[in-house]
Short mmCIF file of C-alpha atoms in Angstrom, two decimals:
data_model
loop_
_atom_site.label_atom_id
_atom_site.label_comp_id
_atom_site.label_asym_id
_atom_site.label_seq_id
_atom_site.Cartn_x
_atom_site.Cartn_y
_atom_site.Cartn_z
CA MET A 274 86.72 79.35 71.36
CA PRO A 275 87.72 76.00 72.80
CA ALA A 276 86.05 72.92 71.34
CA GLU A 277 84.11 72.28 74.52
CA VAL A 278 82.87 74.85 77.00
CA THR A 279 82.10 73.40 80.42
CA GLU A 280 78.95 73.98 82.46
CA PRO A 281 79.24 77.22 84.45
CA LEU A 282 79.77 77.02 88.21
CA LEU A 283 78.09 80.40 88.67
CA VAL A 284 75.93 82.63 86.46
CA GLU A 285 74.91 86.21 87.23
CA ARG A 286 72.97 88.54 84.92
CA PHE A 287 72.84 92.32 84.98
CA ARG A 288 70.40 94.51 83.05
CA ILE A 289 71.91 97.63 81.51
CA GLN A 290 69.88 100.57 80.26
CA GLY A 291 71.00 102.61 77.25
CA GLY A 292 71.66 106.28 78.07
CA ASP A 293 71.88 105.63 81.81
CA TYR A 294 75.25 107.24 82.53
CA GLU A 295 74.41 107.44 86.21
CA HIS A 296 74.63 103.66 86.53
CA GLY A 297 77.12 102.99 83.73
CA GLY A 298 79.81 100.98 85.50
CA ASP A 299 77.63 99.34 88.17
CA ALA A 300 77.52 95.93 86.47
CA ALA A 301 81.31 95.86 86.04
CA ALA A 302 81.69 96.82 89.70
CA GLN A 303 79.30 94.10 90.91
CA ILE A 304 81.09 91.46 88.84
CA LYS A 305 84.42 92.63 90.24
CA ALA A 306 83.01 92.27 93.78
CA ILE A 307 81.93 88.69 93.01
CA MET A 308 85.37 87.85 91.60
CA ARG A 309 87.03 89.34 94.69
CA ARG A 310 84.85 87.18 96.96
CA LEU A 311 85.81 84.11 94.91
CA GLY A 312 89.49 84.94 95.36
CA ILE A 313 90.23 85.29 91.66
CA ASP A 314 93.76 86.39 90.78
CA PRO A 315 94.03 90.23 90.77
CA ASP A 316 95.48 90.41 87.24
CA ILE A 317 92.68 88.24 85.83
CA MET A 318 90.14 90.30 87.77
CA ARG A 319 91.58 93.53 86.39
CA ARG A 320 91.59 92.33 82.78
CA LEU A 321 87.99 91.12 82.90
CA SER A 322 86.85 94.23 84.80
CA ILE A 323 88.36 96.55 82.18
CA ALA A 324 86.67 94.58 79.39
CA ASN A 325 83.38 94.62 81.33
CA PHE A 326 83.45 98.37 81.92
CA GLU A 327 84.29 99.06 78.26
CA ALA A 328 81.40 96.78 77.20
CA GLU A 329 79.02 98.35 79.68
CA MET A 330 79.86 101.90 78.58
CA ASN A 331 79.49 100.90 74.92
CA LEU A 332 76.01 99.60 75.72
CA VAL A 333 75.08 102.75 77.71
CA MET A 334 76.37 105.01 74.93
CA TYR A 335 75.08 103.23 71.83
CA ALA A 336 72.29 100.73 72.61
CA ASP A 337 68.72 100.89 73.90
CA GLU A 338 69.10 98.16 76.52
CA GLY A 339 70.90 94.93 77.14
CA VAL A 340 72.12 92.23 79.47
CA MET A 341 75.59 91.40 80.74
CA GLU A 342 75.90 87.75 81.74
CA PHE A 343 78.86 86.71 83.85
CA GLN A 344 79.83 83.05 84.11
CA VAL A 345 82.46 81.39 86.24
CA HIS A 346 83.85 78.17 84.83
CA ALA A 347 86.55 75.89 86.20
CA ASP A 348 89.00 77.15 83.58
CA ALA A 349 87.81 80.70 82.77
CA VAL A 350 85.61 83.66 83.61
CA ARG A 351 83.27 84.35 80.70
CA VAL A 352 81.02 87.28 79.81
CA ARG A 353 78.31 87.67 77.20
CA VAL A 354 76.90 91.13 76.53
CA ALA A 355 73.85 91.24 74.28
CA ASP A 356 72.08 94.47 73.42
CA ARG A 357 69.05 95.67 71.52
CA GLY A 358 70.26 98.62 69.49
CA PRO A 359 71.41 99.96 66.14
CA GLY A 360 74.06 97.27 65.56
CA ILE A 361 77.47 97.76 63.96
CA PRO A 362 77.52 97.90 60.12
CA ASP A 363 81.25 97.19 59.73
CA ILE A 364 82.76 95.18 62.59
CA GLU A 365 86.22 95.09 61.03
CA LEU A 366 86.27 98.90 61.02
CA ALA A 367 84.87 99.11 64.57
CA MET A 368 87.69 96.86 65.80
CA GLN A 369 90.34 99.31 64.57
CA GLU A 370 91.87 101.52 67.26
CA GLY A 371 90.83 105.11 66.80
CA TRP A 372 87.70 104.49 64.74
CA SER A 373 84.68 105.92 66.51
CA THR A 374 81.17 107.24 65.95
CA ALA A 375 81.06 108.90 69.37
CA THR A 376 79.14 112.10 69.94
CA SER A 377 80.60 115.17 71.68
CA GLU A 378 78.55 114.22 74.78
CA MET A 379 80.25 110.82 74.96
CA ARG A 380 83.66 112.46 74.56
CA ALA A 381 82.83 114.98 77.28
CA ARG A 382 82.23 112.03 79.58
CA GLY A 383 85.68 110.66 78.83
CA PHE A 384 84.81 108.06 76.22
CA GLY A 385 84.57 107.67 72.47
CA ALA A 386 88.24 107.45 71.48
CA GLY A 387 87.66 104.35 69.39
CA LEU A 388 89.59 102.22 71.86
CA GLY A 389 86.80 100.27 73.58
CA LEU A 390 86.28 97.20 71.39
CA PRO A 391 90.02 96.67 70.66
CA ASN A 392 90.75 97.10 74.37
CA MET A 393 88.15 94.46 75.26
CA LYS A 394 89.84 92.07 72.87
CA ARG A 395 93.27 92.98 74.20
CA ASN A 396 92.25 92.14 77.77
CA SER A 397 90.62 88.83 76.81
CA ASP A 398 91.97 85.39 75.96
CA GLU A 399 88.90 84.72 73.80
CA PHE A 400 86.82 87.36 72.03
CA GLU A 401 84.06 87.30 69.47
CA ILE A 402 81.52 89.83 68.30
CA SER A 403 78.46 89.56 66.11
CA SER A 404 76.02 92.24 65.11
CA THR A 405 72.88 92.77 63.09
CA VAL A 406 72.15 96.28 61.87
CA GLY A 407 68.86 97.49 63.28
CA ALA A 408 68.68 94.67 65.83
CA GLY A 409 71.68 94.64 68.13
CA THR A 410 75.16 93.45 69.01
CA THR A 411 76.45 90.50 71.03
CA VAL A 412 79.98 90.34 72.41
CA ARG A 413 81.46 87.29 74.11
CA TYR A 414 84.82 87.26 75.81
CA ALA A 415 86.70 85.23 78.40
CA VAL A 416 89.79 85.40 80.52
CA HIS A 417 91.41 82.07 81.31
CA LEU A 418 92.07 81.23 84.94
CA THR A 419 95.22 79.26 84.27
CA MET B 2 106.26 108.54 96.99
CA ARG B 3 103.48 108.54 99.54
CA LEU B 4 100.22 110.30 98.70
CA THR B 5 100.71 112.60 101.65
CA GLU B 6 103.92 113.96 100.05
CA ILE B 7 102.12 114.45 96.72
CA ALA B 8 99.34 116.32 98.51
CA GLY B 9 101.96 118.61 100.05
CA LEU B 10 103.87 119.23 96.82
CA LEU B 11 100.71 120.23 94.95
CA GLU B 12 98.97 122.08 97.81
CA CYS B 13 96.07 119.65 97.54
CA GLU B 14 92.78 119.67 99.29
CA VAL B 15 91.97 116.11 100.31
CA LEU B 16 88.37 115.35 99.38
CA LEU B 17 88.35 111.73 100.52
CA GLY B 18 90.63 109.19 102.14
CA GLU B 19 92.78 111.46 104.33
CA GLU B 20 93.41 108.52 106.68
CA HIS B 21 95.01 106.47 103.87
CA LEU B 22 97.36 109.11 102.44
CA ASP B 23 100.26 108.11 104.63
CA THR B 24 100.10 104.44 103.73
CA ILE B 25 99.52 104.55 99.96
CA GLU B 26 102.75 104.54 97.99
CA VAL B 27 102.61 105.79 94.39
CA ARG B 28 105.45 105.17 91.95
CA SER B 29 103.83 106.26 88.73
CA CYS B 30 101.14 108.50 87.27
CA PHE B 31 98.81 108.58 84.30
CA ALA B 32 97.33 111.90 83.18
CA ALA B 33 94.27 112.08 80.91
CA ASP B 34 90.76 113.43 80.62
CA LEU B 35 89.87 110.57 78.32
CA MET B 36 89.01 107.49 80.37
CA SER B 37 89.35 105.37 77.21
CA ASP B 38 93.07 106.22 77.27
CA VAL B 39 93.36 105.32 80.94
CA LEU B 40 91.64 101.97 80.39
CA ARG B 41 93.83 101.20 77.40
CA PHE B 42 97.24 102.42 78.51
CA SER B 43 97.55 102.86 82.27
CA ASP B 44 99.29 100.37 84.47
CA SER B 45 97.74 99.37 87.80
CA GLY B 46 98.70 101.19 91.00
CA ALA B 47 99.07 104.55 89.27
CA LEU B 48 97.86 107.94 90.44
CA LEU B 49 95.25 109.16 87.95
CA ILE B 50 95.63 112.87 87.18
CA THR B 51 92.52 114.18 85.47
CA GLY B 52 90.09 117.02 84.99
CA LEU B 53 87.15 114.65 84.56
CA THR B 54 85.00 114.62 87.69
CA SER B 55 82.18 112.34 86.48
CA LEU B 56 81.18 109.01 88.03
CA GLN B 57 83.07 107.29 85.23
CA SER B 58 86.40 108.59 86.55
CA ILE B 59 85.75 106.56 89.73
CA HIS B 60 84.65 103.45 87.83
CA THR B 61 87.77 103.75 85.67
CA ALA B 62 90.08 104.00 88.67
CA ASP B 63 88.28 101.06 90.26
CA VAL B 64 88.40 98.61 87.35
CA ALA B 65 91.98 99.58 86.45
CA ASP B 66 93.16 99.20 90.07
CA LEU B 67 94.50 102.75 90.32
CA ALA B 68 95.79 104.07 93.64
CA ALA B 69 93.98 107.41 93.85
CA ILE B 70 92.62 110.30 91.77
CA LEU B 71 94.08 113.81 91.64
CA PHE B 72 91.74 116.39 90.11
CA VAL B 73 93.48 119.39 88.58
CA SER B 74 92.58 123.10 88.31
CA ASN B 75 90.65 123.01 91.59
CA LYS B 76 88.03 120.78 90.04
CA THR B 77 85.78 119.18 92.62
CA PRO B 78 83.41 116.32 91.84
CA GLY B 79 79.77 116.29 92.92
CA GLN B 80 78.58 114.43 95.98
CA ALA B 81 77.49 111.35 93.97
CA THR B 82 81.02 110.95 92.61
CA ILE B 83 82.55 111.35 96.08
CA ASP B 84 80.07 108.85 97.53
CA LEU B 85 80.94 106.31 94.82
CA ALA B 86 84.67 106.76 95.50
CA ARG B 87 84.00 106.13 99.20
CA THR B 88 82.39 102.76 98.43
CA ARG B 89 85.42 101.83 96.32
CA ASN B 90 88.04 103.10 98.80
CA ILE B 91 89.59 105.47 96.28
CA PRO B 92 91.22 108.58 97.80
CA LEU B 93 90.40 111.86 96.03
CA LEU B 94 92.56 114.97 95.97
CA THR B 95 92.21 118.29 94.18
CA THR B 96 94.99 120.75 93.36
CA PRO B 97 94.83 124.38 92.20
CA ARG B 98 97.53 123.58 89.62
CA ASP B 99 96.56 122.82 86.03
CA MET B 100 97.35 119.46 84.49
CA PHE B 101 100.63 120.47 82.79
CA ASP B 102 101.93 122.11 85.94
CA ALA B 103 100.85 119.27 88.25
CA CYS B 104 102.50 116.70 85.97
CA GLY B 105 105.67 118.80 85.81
CA VAL B 106 105.97 119.00 89.58
CA LEU B 107 105.43 115.25 90.02
CA HIS B 108 107.82 114.41 87.18
CA ARG B 109 110.55 116.55 88.73
CA ALA B 110 109.88 114.84 92.06
CA GLY B 111 110.75 111.50 90.46
CA LEU B 112 107.43 109.95 89.58
CA ALA B 113 107.30 108.01 86.33
CA LEU B 114 104.73 107.46 83.61
CA ALA B 115 102.48 104.47 84.30
CA VAL B 116 102.20 102.75 80.95
CA GLU B 117 101.35 99.11 80.70
CA VAL B 118 103.70 97.12 78.51
#
């Protein structure tokens, strides 16, 4: 994280419900639509959108409920995803490609390969995750605009 | 290769976006049923070849900026999936060929693998 994070120029929040596969992806889509209206560079928009969709599906698959907060700053687009859920006991393990606790239902829907968290980090210029077992997980990431 | 040529090669039924097939040019493809793989490895602009007809296939194509979706083995998504694709301007095609066969035909026709480097 940079030493000083500026005041956001725009903040939008989206509620996400655990288990709601029907709407899993809507928040990422709405944020993409906002970025398109703002004229954000397509590559930056794609990277943040992929991270957002991965985060949103993680929340739908594993958590009870949560919020995705999107912020536009002069130098970056930033997202904070905080959920109420089981938490992650071993974050280092969860960040390894291929490690997954996905159920067969999640895999049948095309997810659960153990690629989500590492792919969010890969598409971000800043990434941090914190979690409390039995309480929930918070992920923050950003893509720089310059 | 234009989508209209791909539709012809694979005897596709066009489920959505018929009017765009002649203008969308595809140079590469990514084939997977696992959307996690698509999100991790596929380059933008690719044709997604998949057997997954859920809403998440549309969201995946949308966030990863893919050109269109080709469903294999005559798979046809439900109306909600088609409606979502319409709002995102993503053409949908379905072919009677299975995934291996569809990929083989497109590979022989000169299309490349869309892997992000």
